[in-house]
Coordinates of C-alpha atoms in Angstrom, one line a residue:
Chain A
X602 CA 26.3 -11.2 -43.8
X603 CA 26.9 -11.4 -40.1
X604 CA 29.5 -9.0 -38.8
X605 CA 31.4 -10.2 -35.8
X606 CA 32.0 -7.8 -33.0
X607 CA 35.5 -6.5 -33.3
X608 CA 38.0 -7.7 -30.8
X609 CA 41.7 -7.1 -30.7
X610 CA 43.3 -10.3 -29.6
X611 CA 45.5 -10.2 -26.6
X612 CA 44.6 -6.7 -25.3
X613 CA 42.2 -5.5 -22.9
X614 CA 41.6 -2.4 -25.1
X615 CA 38.6 -4.2 -26.6
X616 CA 35.0 -3.2 -26.5
X617 CA 34.1 -6.7 -25.2
X618 CA 36.0 -5.9 -22.0
X619 CA 34.6 -2.5 -21.6
X620 CA 31.9 -3.0 -19.0
X621 CA 30.6 0.5 -18.7
X622 CA 26.8 0.6 -18.6
X623 CA 26.7 2.5 -21.9
X624 CA 28.7 0.0 -23.8
X625 CA 26.7 -2.9 -22.3
X626 CA 23.6 -1.2 -23.4
X627 CA 24.9 -0.6 -26.9
X628 CA 25.9 -4.2 -27.4
X629 CA 22.7 -5.5 -25.8
X630 CA 20.6 -3.2 -28.0
X631 CA 22.4 -4.5 -31.1
X632 CA 21.8 -8.1 -30.1
X633 CA 18.2 -7.6 -29.2
X634 CA 17.4 -5.7 -32.4
X635 CA 19.1 -8.5 -34.2
X636 CA 16.6 -10.9 -32.6
X637 CA 13.5 -8.8 -33.0
X638 CA 13.8 -7.4 -36.5
X639 CA 13.7 -10.9 -38.2
X640 CA 10.2 -11.2 -36.6
X641 CA 9.0 -8.7 -39.2
X642 CA 9.2 -11.4 -41.7
X643 CA 6.0 -12.7 -40.1
X644 CA 4.2 -9.7 -41.6
X645 CA 4.8 -11.4 -45.0
X646 CA 4.7 -15.0 -43.9
X647 CA 1.5 -14.9 -41.9
X648 CA -0.7 -13.4 -44.7
X649 CA 0.7 -15.8 -47.3
X650 CA 0.3 -19.0 -45.3
X651 CA -3.0 -17.7 -43.8
X652 CA -4.4 -16.9 -47.3
X653 CA -3.4 -20.3 -48.6
X654 CA -4.7 -22.1 -45.6
X655 CA -7.9 -20.2 -45.4
X656 CA -8.7 -20.4 -49.1
X657 CA -7.9 -24.2 -49.0
X658 CA -10.2 -24.8 -46.0
X659 CA -13.0 -22.9 -47.7
X660 CA -12.5 -24.5 -51.1
X661 CA -11.2 -28.0 -50.7
X662 CA -14.0 -29.7 -48.8
X663 CA -16.4 -29.0 -51.6
X664 CA -14.0 -29.0 -54.5
X665 CA -14.4 -32.0 -56.8
X666 CA -13.5 -33.0 -60.3
X667 CA -17.0 -32.1 -61.5
X668 CA -16.7 -28.6 -60.2
X669 CA -13.3 -28.1 -61.9
X670 CA -14.3 -29.5 -65.2
X671 CA -18.1 -29.1 -65.4
X672 CA -19.2 -26.9 -68.2
X673 CA -23.0 -26.8 -68.0
X674 CA -24.0 -23.3 -69.0
X675 CA -26.4 -22.5 -66.1
X676 CA -24.7 -24.3 -63.2
X677 CA -23.5 -22.0 -60.4
X678 CA -21.1 -24.6 -59.0
X679 CA -18.9 -25.4 -62.0
X680 CA -15.6 -23.8 -63.0
X681 CA -15.2 -25.4 -66.4
X682 CA -16.5 -22.4 -68.4
X683 CA -14.4 -19.8 -66.6
X684 CA -11.3 -22.0 -66.8
X685 CA -11.7 -22.4 -70.6
X686 CA -12.4 -18.7 -70.9
X687 CA -9.3 -17.9 -68.9
X688 CA -7.2 -20.1 -71.1
X689 CA -8.5 -18.6 -74.3
X690 CA -8.1 -15.0 -73.1
X691 CA -4.7 -15.6 -71.7
X692 CA -3.6 -17.3 -74.9
X693 CA -4.7 -14.4 -77.0
X694 CA -3.3 -11.8 -74.6
X695 CA 0.1 -13.6 -74.4
X696 CA 0.4 -13.8 -78.2
X697 CA -0.5 -10.2 -78.6
X698 CA 1.8 -9.0 -75.9
X699 CA 4.7 -11.1 -77.1
X700 CA 4.2 -9.6 -80.6
X701 CA 4.0 -6.1 -79.1
X702 CA 6.8 -6.4 -76.6
X703 CA 9.4 -8.9 -77.6
X704 CA 10.9 -7.3 -80.8
X705 CA 10.9 -3.9 -79.1
X706 CA 12.9 -5.3 -76.2
X707 CA 15.4 -6.9 -78.6
X708 CA 15.8 -3.8 -80.7
X709 CA 16.3 -1.7 -77.6
X710 CA 19.0 -4.0 -76.3
X711 CA 20.8 -4.7 -79.5
X712 CA 20.2 -2.0 -82.0
X713 CA 19.5 1.3 -80.4
X714 CA 22.3 3.7 -79.2
X715 CA 22.5 3.7 -75.4
X716 CA 21.1 7.2 -75.0
X717 CA 18.0 6.5 -77.0
X718 CA 17.6 3.1 -75.3
X719 CA 17.5 4.7 -71.9
X720 CA 14.6 6.9 -73.0
X721 CA 12.8 3.9 -74.5
X722 CA 13.3 2.0 -71.2
X723 CA 11.8 4.9 -69.4
X724 CA 8.7 4.7 -71.4
X725 CA 8.4 1.0 -70.7
X726 CA 8.8 1.8 -67.0
X727 CA 6.1 4.4 -67.2
X728 CA 3.8 1.8 -68.6
X729 CA 4.7 -0.6 -65.8
X730 CA 3.9 2.2 -63.4
X731 CA 0.5 2.9 -65.0
X732 CA -2.3 1.7 -62.7
X733 CA -4.1 -1.3 -64.2
X734 CA -7.4 0.5 -63.8
X735 CA -6.3 3.1 -66.3
X736 CA -5.3 0.4 -68.8
X737 CA -8.8 -1.0 -68.2
X738 CA -10.5 2.4 -68.7
X739 CA -8.4 2.9 -71.9
X740 CA -9.4 -0.5 -73.2
X741 CA -13.0 0.2 -72.2
X742 CA -13.1 3.5 -74.1
X743 CA -11.1 2.5 -77.2
X744 CA -11.9 -1.2 -77.8
X745 CA -15.4 -1.5 -76.2
X746 CA -16.8 1.9 -77.2
X747 CA -14.8 3.5 -80.0
X748 CA -14.1 0.3 -81.9
X749 CA -17.5 -1.1 -81.1
X750 CA -16.2 -4.6 -80.0
X751 CA -18.5 -4.5 -77.0
X752 CA -17.7 -6.2 -73.7
X753 CA -16.0 -9.2 -75.3
X754 CA -13.2 -11.7 -75.4
X755 CA -11.1 -9.7 -77.9
X756 CA -11.5 -6.5 -76.0
X757 CA -10.4 -8.1 -72.8
X758 CA -7.5 -9.9 -74.5
X759 CA -6.1 -6.8 -76.2
X760 CA -6.5 -4.7 -73.0
X761 CA -4.7 -7.4 -71.0
X762 CA -2.0 -7.7 -73.6
X763 CA -1.3 -3.9 -73.2
X764 CA -1.0 -4.5 -69.5
X765 CA 1.5 -7.4 -70.1
X766 CA 3.5 -5.8 -72.9
X767 CA 6.0 -3.8 -70.8
X768 CA 6.9 -6.8 -68.7
X769 CA 7.8 -8.8 -71.8
X770 CA 9.6 -5.8 -73.3
X771 CA 11.7 -5.3 -70.2
X772 CA 12.7 -9.0 -69.7
X773 CA 13.6 -9.3 -73.4
X774 CA 15.6 -6.2 -73.2
X775 CA 17.3 -7.4 -70.0
X776 CA 17.9 -10.9 -71.4
X777 CA 19.8 -9.5 -74.4
X778 CA 21.7 -6.8 -72.6
X779 CA 22.9 -9.3 -70.0
X780 CA 24.7 -11.3 -72.6
X781 CA 28.4 -10.9 -71.8
X782 CA 30.0 -8.2 -73.9
X783 CA 32.8 -10.4 -75.2
X784 CA 30.4 -12.8 -76.8
X785 CA 29.0 -10.0 -78.9
X786 CA 32.5 -8.7 -79.7
X787 CA 33.7 -12.1 -80.7
X788 CA 30.7 -12.6 -83.0
X789 CA 31.0 -9.2 -84.6
X790 CA 34.7 -9.5 -84.7
X791 CA 34.6 -12.7 -86.7
X792 CA 32.4 -11.1 -89.3
X793 CA 28.8 -11.6 -88.2
X794 CA 26.4 -8.8 -89.0
X795 CA 23.9 -7.6 -86.3
X796 CA 21.1 -9.7 -87.7
X797 CA 23.3 -12.8 -87.7
X798 CA 24.5 -12.1 -84.2
X799 CA 21.0 -11.6 -82.9
X800 CA 19.5 -14.6 -84.6
X801 CA 22.3 -17.2 -84.3
X802 CA 24.2 -16.2 -81.2
X803 CA 22.2 -14.0 -78.9
X804 CA 18.7 -15.6 -79.3
X805 CA 19.8 -19.1 -78.1
X806 CA 21.6 -17.6 -75.1
X807 CA 18.7 -15.3 -74.2
X808 CA 15.8 -17.6 -74.9
X809 CA 15.4 -19.2 -71.5
X810 CA 15.4 -15.9 -69.8
X811 CA 12.9 -14.5 -72.4
X812 CA 10.6 -17.5 -71.8
X813 CA 10.9 -16.9 -68.0
X814 CA 9.8 -13.3 -68.6
X815 CA 6.8 -14.5 -70.6
X816 CA 5.9 -16.8 -67.8
X817 CA 6.2 -14.0 -65.4
X818 CA 4.0 -11.7 -67.5
X819 CA 1.4 -14.5 -67.6
X820 CA 1.6 -14.9 -63.9
X821 CA 1.0 -11.2 -63.4
X822 CA -1.7 -11.1 -66.2
X823 CA -3.8 -14.0 -65.0
X824 CA -4.1 -12.3 -61.6
X825 CA -5.3 -9.0 -63.0
X826 CA -8.8 -8.0 -62.4
X827 CA -9.6 -4.4 -63.3
X828 CA -8.6 -4.5 -67.0
X829 CA -10.7 -7.7 -67.5
X830 CA -13.7 -6.8 -65.5
X831 CA -14.0 -3.4 -67.3
X832 CA -13.7 -4.9 -70.9
X833 CA -15.5 -8.2 -70.7
X834 CA -18.8 -9.5 -69.6
X835 CA -19.5 -12.8 -68.0
X836 CA -20.5 -15.6 -70.4
X837 CA -22.5 -18.7 -69.5
X838 CA -20.7 -20.6 -72.3
X839 CA -17.1 -20.9 -73.2
X840 CA -16.4 -18.2 -75.8
X841 CA -16.7 -19.5 -79.4
X842 CA -15.9 -16.3 -81.3
X843 CA -13.7 -13.2 -80.7
X844 CA -16.7 -11.1 -79.7
X845 CA -18.3 -13.6 -77.3
X846 CA -18.7 -12.8 -73.7
X847 CA -16.1 -14.5 -71.6
X848 CA -15.7 -15.3 -67.9
X849 CA -12.2 -14.9 -66.4
X850 CA -11.2 -16.4 -63.1
X851 CA -10.6 -13.1 -61.4
X852 CA -13.8 -11.5 -62.8
X853 CA -15.7 -14.6 -61.5
X854 CA -14.2 -13.9 -58.0
X855 CA -15.2 -10.2 -58.3
X856 CA -18.7 -11.2 -59.4
X857 CA -19.0 -13.7 -56.6
X858 CA -17.9 -11.1 -54.1
X859 CA -20.6 -8.7 -55.4
X860 CA -23.3 -11.3 -55.1
X861 CA -22.6 -11.2 -51.4
X862 CA -21.9 -13.7 -48.6
X863 CA -24.3 -16.7 -48.8
X864 CA -25.0 -16.8 -52.6
X865 CA -23.8 -19.8 -54.5
X866 CA -21.5 -17.6 -56.5
X867 CA -19.7 -16.6 -53.3
X868 CA -18.8 -20.2 -52.7
X869 CA -17.7 -20.6 -56.3
X870 CA -15.6 -17.6 -55.8
X871 CA -13.5 -19.4 -53.2
X872 CA -13.0 -22.3 -55.4
X873 CA -11.9 -20.0 -58.2
X874 CA -9.6 -18.2 -55.8
X875 CA -8.1 -21.5 -54.7
X876 CA -7.4 -22.6 -58.3
X877 CA -6.0 -19.1 -59.1
X878 CA -3.8 -19.1 -56.1
X879 CA -2.4 -22.5 -56.9
X880 CA -1.7 -21.5 -60.5
X881 CA -0.1 -18.2 -59.6
X882 CA 2.1 -19.5 -56.8
X883 CA 3.1 -22.4 -59.1
X884 CA 4.0 -20.0 -61.9
X885 CA 6.0 -17.8 -59.5
X886 CA 7.9 -20.8 -58.1
X887 CA 8.7 -22.1 -61.6
X888 CA 9.9 -18.7 -62.7
X889 CA 12.1 -18.4 -59.6
X890 CA 13.6 -21.8 -60.0
X891 CA 14.3 -21.4 -63.7
X892 CA 15.7 -18.0 -63.1
X893 CA 18.0 -19.2 -60.3
X894 CA 19.2 -22.2 -62.2
X895 CA 19.7 -20.3 -65.4
X896 CA 21.6 -17.6 -63.6
X897 CA 24.0 -20.2 -62.2
X898 CA 24.5 -21.8 -65.6
X899 CA 25.3 -18.4 -67.1
X900 CA 27.8 -17.6 -64.4
X901 CA 29.5 -21.0 -64.8
X902 CA 29.7 -20.7 -68.5
X903 CA 30.8 -17.2 -69.0
X904 CA 32.7 -16.0 -66.0
Chain B
X200 CA 15.5 2.0 -94.3
X201 CA 15.7 -1.6 -92.9
X202 CA 17.5 -0.1 -89.9
X203 CA 14.7 2.3 -89.4
X204 CA 12.0 -0.4 -89.4
X205 CA 13.9 -2.5 -87.0
X206 CA 13.8 0.4 -84.6
X207 CA 10.1 0.7 -84.8
X208 CA 9.1 -2.0 -82.3
X209 CA 11.1 -0.3 -79.7
X210 CA 8.6 2.6 -79.8
X211 CA 5.6 0.3 -78.8
X212 CA 5.7 1.2 -75.1
X213 CA 6.0 4.9 -75.9
X214 CA 3.2 4.6 -78.4
X215 CA 0.9 3.0 -75.9
X216 CA 1.6 5.6 -73.3
X217 CA 0.9 8.4 -75.8
X218 CA -2.2 6.6 -77.0
X219 CA -3.5 6.2 -73.4
X220 CA -3.0 10.0 -72.8
X221 CA -4.6 11.0 -76.1
X222 CA -7.6 8.6 -75.7
X223 CA -8.2 9.7 -72.1
X224 CA -8.2 13.3 -73.2
X225 CA -10.6 12.4 -76.0
X226 CA -12.8 10.5 -73.6
X227 CA -12.8 13.4 -71.2
X228 CA -13.8 15.7 -74.1
X229 CA -12.1 18.4 -72.0
X230 CA -15.4 18.9 -70.2
X231 CA -15.3 21.5 -67.5
X232 CA -17.4 20.2 -64.6
X233 CA -18.6 22.8 -62.1
X234 CA -17.2 22.1 -58.6
X235 CA -14.9 19.3 -59.9
X236 CA -12.6 19.4 -57.0
X237 CA -15.5 19.8 -54.6
X238 CA -16.9 17.2 -52.3
X239 CA -20.3 16.4 -53.8
X240 CA -20.4 13.3 -56.1
X241 CA -23.8 12.2 -57.1
X242 CA -24.4 11.6 -60.8
X243 CA -28.0 10.4 -60.3
X244 CA -29.0 13.8 -58.8
X245 CA -30.4 16.5 -61.0
X246 CA -28.3 18.4 -61.7
X247 CA -25.6 15.8 -61.3
X248 CA -22.8 16.6 -58.9
X249 CA -19.3 15.9 -60.1
X250 CA -17.1 16.7 -57.1
X251 CA -14.1 14.3 -56.9
X252 CA -12.5 15.7 -53.8
X253 CA -13.6 12.7 -51.7
X254 CA -11.8 10.3 -54.0
X255 CA -8.6 12.3 -54.2
X256 CA -8.5 12.6 -50.4
X257 CA -9.5 8.9 -50.0
X258 CA -6.7 7.8 -52.3
X259 CA -4.1 9.7 -50.3
X260 CA -5.6 8.6 -47.0
X261 CA -5.2 5.0 -47.9
X262 CA -1.9 5.1 -49.8
X263 CA 0.1 7.4 -47.5
X264 CA -0.3 5.4 -44.3
X265 CA 0.2 2.2 -46.2
X266 CA 3.5 3.3 -47.7
X267 CA 4.8 4.7 -44.4
X268 CA 4.1 1.3 -42.8
X269 CA 5.5 -0.6 -45.8
X270 CA 8.7 1.5 -45.7
X271 CA 9.1 0.9 -41.9
X272 CA 8.5 -2.9 -42.2
X273 CA 10.6 -3.1 -45.3
X274 CA 13.4 -1.3 -43.6
X275 CA 13.2 -3.8 -40.7
X276 CA 13.1 -6.8 -43.0
X277 CA 15.9 -5.3 -45.1
X278 CA 18.1 -4.7 -42.1
X279 CA 17.4 -8.1 -40.7
X280 CA 18.2 -9.9 -44.0
X281 CA 21.3 -8.0 -44.9
X282 CA 22.9 -7.6 -41.5
X283 CA 21.6 -9.9 -38.8
X284 CA 20.3 -13.2 -40.4
X285 CA 22.6 -15.9 -41.7
X286 CA 22.6 -16.4 -45.4
X287 CA 20.7 -19.7 -45.3
X288 CA 17.8 -18.1 -43.4
X289 CA 17.5 -15.2 -45.8
X290 CA 17.5 -17.5 -48.8
X291 CA 14.5 -19.2 -47.2
X292 CA 12.7 -16.1 -45.9
X293 CA 13.2 -13.5 -48.6
X294 CA 11.1 -15.4 -51.2
X295 CA 8.0 -15.1 -48.9
X296 CA 8.2 -11.3 -49.2
X297 CA 8.6 -11.5 -53.0
X298 CA 5.7 -14.0 -53.2
X299 CA 3.4 -11.3 -51.7
X300 CA 3.8 -9.5 -55.1
X301 CA 2.5 -12.5 -57.0
X302 CA -0.8 -12.9 -55.2
X303 CA -3.7 -11.5 -57.3
X304 CA -5.2 -8.4 -55.8
X305 CA -8.7 -9.9 -56.0
X306 CA -7.6 -12.7 -53.7
X307 CA -6.2 -10.1 -51.3
X308 CA -9.5 -8.4 -51.4
X309 CA -11.7 -11.4 -50.7
X310 CA -9.4 -12.6 -48.0
X311 CA -9.4 -9.1 -46.5
X312 CA -13.2 -8.9 -46.7
X313 CA -13.9 -12.4 -45.2
X314 CA -11.0 -13.0 -42.8
X315 CA -9.4 -9.7 -41.7
X316 CA -12.5 -7.6 -42.0
X317 CA -14.7 -9.3 -39.4
X318 CA -11.8 -9.4 -37.0
X319 CA -11.2 -5.7 -37.4
X320 CA -14.9 -4.8 -37.3
X321 CA -15.9 -6.9 -34.3
X322 CA -12.7 -7.0 -32.2
X323 CA -9.9 -4.7 -33.1
X324 CA -11.6 -1.5 -34.2
X325 CA -14.0 -1.3 -31.2
X326 CA -11.1 -2.1 -28.9
X327 CA -9.0 0.7 -30.3
X328 CA -12.0 3.1 -30.2
X329 CA -12.6 2.2 -26.6
X330 CA -9.1 2.9 -25.5
X331 CA -8.2 5.8 -27.8
X332 CA -11.7 7.2 -28.1
X333 CA -10.7 10.4 -26.3
X334 CA -8.5 11.3 -29.3
X335 CA -10.1 13.3 -32.1
X336 CA -11.0 11.0 -35.0
X337 CA -10.9 7.8 -32.9
X338 CA -14.6 7.7 -31.8
X339 CA -16.3 4.4 -32.5
X340 CA -19.4 5.8 -34.0
X341 CA -18.6 4.8 -37.6
X342 CA -17.3 1.2 -37.3
X343 CA -18.8 -1.2 -39.7
X344 CA -19.2 -4.8 -38.4
X345 CA -17.8 -6.0 -41.7
X346 CA -14.6 -4.1 -40.9
X347 CA -14.8 -2.2 -44.2
X348 CA -13.1 1.1 -44.0
X349 CA -9.7 2.9 -44.0
X350 CA -7.8 0.5 -41.6
X351 CA -8.6 -2.6 -43.7
X352 CA -7.6 -0.9 -46.9
X353 CA -4.4 0.3 -45.3
X354 CA -3.6 -3.2 -44.1
X355 CA -4.1 -4.7 -47.6
X356 CA -2.2 -1.8 -49.3
X357 CA 0.7 -2.2 -46.9
X358 CA 1.0 -5.9 -47.8
X359 CA 0.8 -5.1 -51.5
X360 CA 3.4 -2.4 -51.4
X361 CA 5.7 -4.4 -49.1
X362 CA 7.4 -6.6 -51.8
X363 CA 8.6 -3.7 -53.9
X364 CA 9.8 -1.5 -51.0
X365 CA 11.5 -4.5 -49.3
X366 CA 13.3 -5.4 -52.5
X367 CA 14.5 -1.9 -53.2
X368 CA 15.6 -1.3 -49.6
X369 CA 17.4 -4.7 -49.5
X370 CA 19.3 -4.0 -52.7
X371 CA 20.2 -0.5 -51.5
X372 CA 21.5 -1.8 -48.2
X373 CA 23.4 -4.6 -50.1
X374 CA 25.1 -2.0 -52.2
X375 CA 26.8 -0.3 -49.2
X376 CA 30.5 -0.9 -49.7
X377 CA 32.1 -3.5 -47.4
X378 CA 34.8 -1.0 -46.6
X379 CA 32.4 1.3 -44.9
X380 CA 31.0 -1.6 -42.8
X381 CA 34.4 -2.8 -41.8
X382 CA 35.8 0.6 -40.9
X383 CA 32.7 1.3 -38.8
X384 CA 33.0 -2.0 -37.0
X385 CA 36.7 -1.5 -36.5
X386 CA 36.1 1.8 -34.8
X387 CA 34.1 -0.1 -32.2
X388 CA 30.6 0.6 -33.5
X389 CA 28.0 -2.1 -33.1
X390 CA 26.3 -3.5 -36.2
X391 CA 23.2 -1.4 -35.4
X392 CA 25.2 1.8 -35.1
X393 CA 26.9 1.2 -38.4
X394 CA 23.5 0.5 -40.0
X395 CA 22.0 3.6 -38.5
X396 CA 24.8 6.0 -38.9
X397 CA 26.5 4.8 -42.1
X398 CA 24.5 2.3 -44.1
X399 CA 21.1 3.9 -44.0
X400 CA 22.4 7.4 -44.8
X401 CA 24.5 5.9 -47.6
X402 CA 21.5 4.2 -49.2
X403 CA 19.0 6.9 -48.6
X404 CA 18.3 7.3 -52.3
X405 CA 17.3 3.7 -52.6
X406 CA 15.1 4.0 -49.6
X407 CA 13.5 7.1 -51.0
X408 CA 12.9 5.5 -54.4
X409 CA 11.3 2.6 -52.5
X410 CA 8.9 5.1 -51.0
X411 CA 8.0 6.6 -54.3
X412 CA 7.6 3.4 -56.2
X413 CA 5.7 1.7 -53.4
X414 CA 3.5 4.7 -53.1
X415 CA 2.7 4.5 -56.9
X416 CA 1.8 0.9 -56.4
X417 CA -0.5 1.6 -53.4
X418 CA -2.0 4.7 -55.1
X419 CA -3.0 2.8 -58.2
X420 CA -4.2 -0.4 -56.6
X421 CA -7.9 -0.9 -57.5
X422 CA -9.7 -4.1 -56.9
X423 CA -8.6 -5.0 -53.4
X424 CA -9.4 -1.4 -52.2
X425 CA -12.7 -1.4 -54.0
X426 CA -13.7 -4.5 -52.0
X427 CA -12.8 -3.2 -48.6
X428 CA -13.0 0.6 -48.6
X429 CA -16.8 0.7 -48.3
X430 CA -17.4 2.7 -51.4
X431 CA -19.1 5.7 -49.8
X432 CA -18.6 9.0 -51.5
X433 CA -18.1 11.0 -48.4
X434 CA -15.1 12.2 -46.4
X435 CA -14.2 9.9 -43.5
X436 CA -15.1 11.4 -40.2
X437 CA -13.0 9.0 -38.1
X438 CA -10.0 6.7 -38.7
X439 CA -12.4 3.7 -39.0
X440 CA -14.7 5.3 -41.5
X441 CA -15.5 4.2 -45.0
X442 CA -14.7 6.4 -48.0
X443 CA -13.7 5.8 -51.7
X444 CA -10.7 6.2 -53.9
X445 CA -10.0 7.4 -57.4
X446 CA -9.1 4.0 -58.8
X447 CA -12.1 2.3 -57.2
X448 CA -14.5 4.9 -58.5
X449 CA -13.3 4.5 -62.1
X450 CA -13.4 0.7 -61.7
X451 CA -16.9 0.5 -60.3
X452 CA -18.6 3.0 -62.5
X453 CA -17.3 2.2 -66.0
X454 CA -20.3 0.1 -66.8
X455 CA -22.7 2.9 -65.7
X456 CA -20.7 5.3 -68.0
X457 CA -22.4 3.6 -71.0
X458 CA -25.8 4.9 -70.0
X459 CA -25.1 8.0 -67.8
X460 CA -24.4 11.2 -69.7
X461 CA -21.3 13.0 -68.4
X462 CA -20.0 10.0 -66.4
X463 CA -17.6 8.8 -69.0
X464 CA -16.0 12.3 -69.2
X465 CA -15.8 12.6 -65.4
X466 CA -14.2 9.2 -65.1
X467 CA -11.7 10.0 -67.8
X468 CA -10.7 13.1 -66.0
X469 CA -10.3 11.2 -62.7
X470 CA -8.2 8.7 -64.7
X471 CA -6.0 11.5 -66.1
X472 CA -5.4 12.8 -62.7
X473 CA -4.6 9.4 -61.4
X474 CA -2.3 8.7 -64.3
X475 CA -0.5 12.0 -63.8
X476 CA 0.2 11.4 -60.1
X477 CA 1.3 7.8 -60.8
X478 CA 3.7 8.7 -63.6
X479 CA 5.2 11.6 -61.6
X480 CA 5.7 9.4 -58.6
X481 CA 7.2 6.6 -60.8
X482 CA 9.6 8.8 -62.7
X483 CA 10.8 10.4 -59.5
X484 CA 11.3 7.0 -57.9
X485 CA 13.2 5.6 -60.9
X486 CA 15.4 8.6 -61.3
X487 CA 16.7 8.1 -57.8
X488 CA 18.1 4.6 -58.5
X489 CA 20.6 3.4 -60.9
X490 CA 19.4 1.9 -64.2
X491 CA 20.8 -1.5 -63.1
X492 CA 18.4 -1.7 -60.2
X493 CA 15.6 -0.6 -62.5
X494 CA 16.1 -3.6 -64.6
X495 CA 15.9 -5.9 -61.6
X496 CA 12.6 -4.5 -60.4
X497 CA 10.9 -4.5 -63.8
X498 CA 9.3 -7.8 -62.9
X499 CA 7.5 -6.5 -59.9

C-alpha cells in the first residue's frame, strides 16, 4: 500500500515545490525511513536461512540412508528408532487431540449461543497461552506419577495431545464459523435440522480448513520438546507397547545437546535437527499453500 | 438431553485448564516453604533451600528485554510492510517472519548454542564489555566463552516472540481506515508523519496486545532458554552473566523430583506462579483486540 505524495496539479501550492529546509527534511526522512525499515526483515530472514544452511552443512555430509532408516538398538548413529517413535507418538497424540478438540470446536461454532461461545473460546485461548512446560509438568504429575504409567509412550502422547487440543479446537471452531451465514440460513430455511446442517452441509465445506488445522497442530506438536522430555524416557528400541520407552526427535536433540559437544549423540542431534527442520518447514508451507488456495476458492464460490 | 450432551465437548478446554490448576495445587500440596521468594535455591543442601527469587528475576530479565526488542522490530517490519513496500514484496517477505514461529524451540536452542553463542562469547560480548565497561553492569568479568548468558537468551526469545508481535502489529496497522490515511496525506503530511501521528495512535490497542501476547510467549518459553541461559541459580551480576528462569528450572528438575523430597511441591508452586503470570498476560492481551483478530492468531 504505497501512498503517493499529494500534489495538486497545476498549482505551485504543492508540498513538492515547497523547498524550505524543513519540508525537504520531512520528505527526505520519509523516503529514507521507507528504505531503511524494510531492512528489518533481515532480522527474520537471516536466522531462518542461517539455521537451514548451518544445520544442512552440519548434517548433510554425513547423512545417509542407513542413518535415516537404521534401527539397530545400540547404534548412536542411526535415526530409525527415533523416527518410528516420533511417528507412533504423533499418531496417538493426533488421534487423542482430534477426539478432544474437534467436536468441541464444532459445538462452539454451531450449537452454543454467542455469549457462551465467547467464554468457551476464552478458555481455549487460555490453554494456547499456557506455557508448554506447565503442560509437561501436569502430564508428569498426573500420567507419570498419579496414574503410574511411568515415563512412557502413552504418557507422552496424552500430554502432547493436551498441548495440541486447543489448536484443533480453535481451527474447527473457526472453520465452521467462517461458513457464510446465508448457507446456514438456506439450509435451515429449507427444513434441515441442526444435525443435518452440520453433517451434510457444513462439514464438507469446513473439512479442508479443519484438515489444515490438524496439520498445523501436528507441525506445532512435532516441534515441542518440554512436554515430551518430561513424560517419556529414551528407548533403544521402537516402542512395541503403550508403556514402552520412546525416543522423540526433539528429545533426541535435547539429549544430544546434554551429552555435550564432541559426543556421537551431538552429531546425531544435528541430523535429527535437519530432519525435523525439513519436516516442520514442509508442513508449514503445505498448510500455508492449502490455506491460501482454499481461501481463494471460498471467496470465489460464495462472494 | 441430547442437546446437553452435544454441548459437553465444548467444555474440554475449560476442563483441561481447571484440571491443570487443580492438579498443580495437589502436586504442590500447599506446602509453605520458608524463604520461598528468597534467593537461595539448593535442594541438595541440608536443610534444603527453596528460594525461587532468582528464577522469577531471571524470567523477567530475559522476557522483558526480548519483548521490547520484538515490539520495536515488529513495529518496523509492520510499518514497512503496510506502508512502504509494494504488495509483491510483502507477499514474499511476510512469510519469513511467520515461519520463525514454526521452527522448533529445540532447534533454536542448539543453533543458538553452537552458532550464535561462540560468536557472542568470543567476539561480541568482550567487545561490548571493553567499550562500555565503564558503565555499571557491563564489566567483562562474567563472560562465558560459550556465550551462554542473558544476551543469548534475549536474542533467541526476541526471535521467538517476533512472529506473534509482527502479526498483531501488521493487522492493527492494516485496520487503520483508509480515510484517515488519505486525509492525513491530503493535508500535506508525509507517510511517516501519518504513520506516527495517526496510524500508530489509532492502533495502539493492537500494539499493546502484541506486547502482552509476545511477553507471554517469551515468558513461558522453556527449552531454548534452558539451553543457553547457563542454568546457574544465582542473580546475574552483569548483563553478560548466566542465571536461570522459572520455566527452565521446572523443565530441568522434573526427573529429580521423583527422588528428592519436597522438590515436586516446590516445582509445582513455581509452575502455579508461572501459569498465573502467563494467563493474566494472555487474558489482558486478548481482551485488547477484537475477537476476529483472536481467531486469526490462534494458530500461532
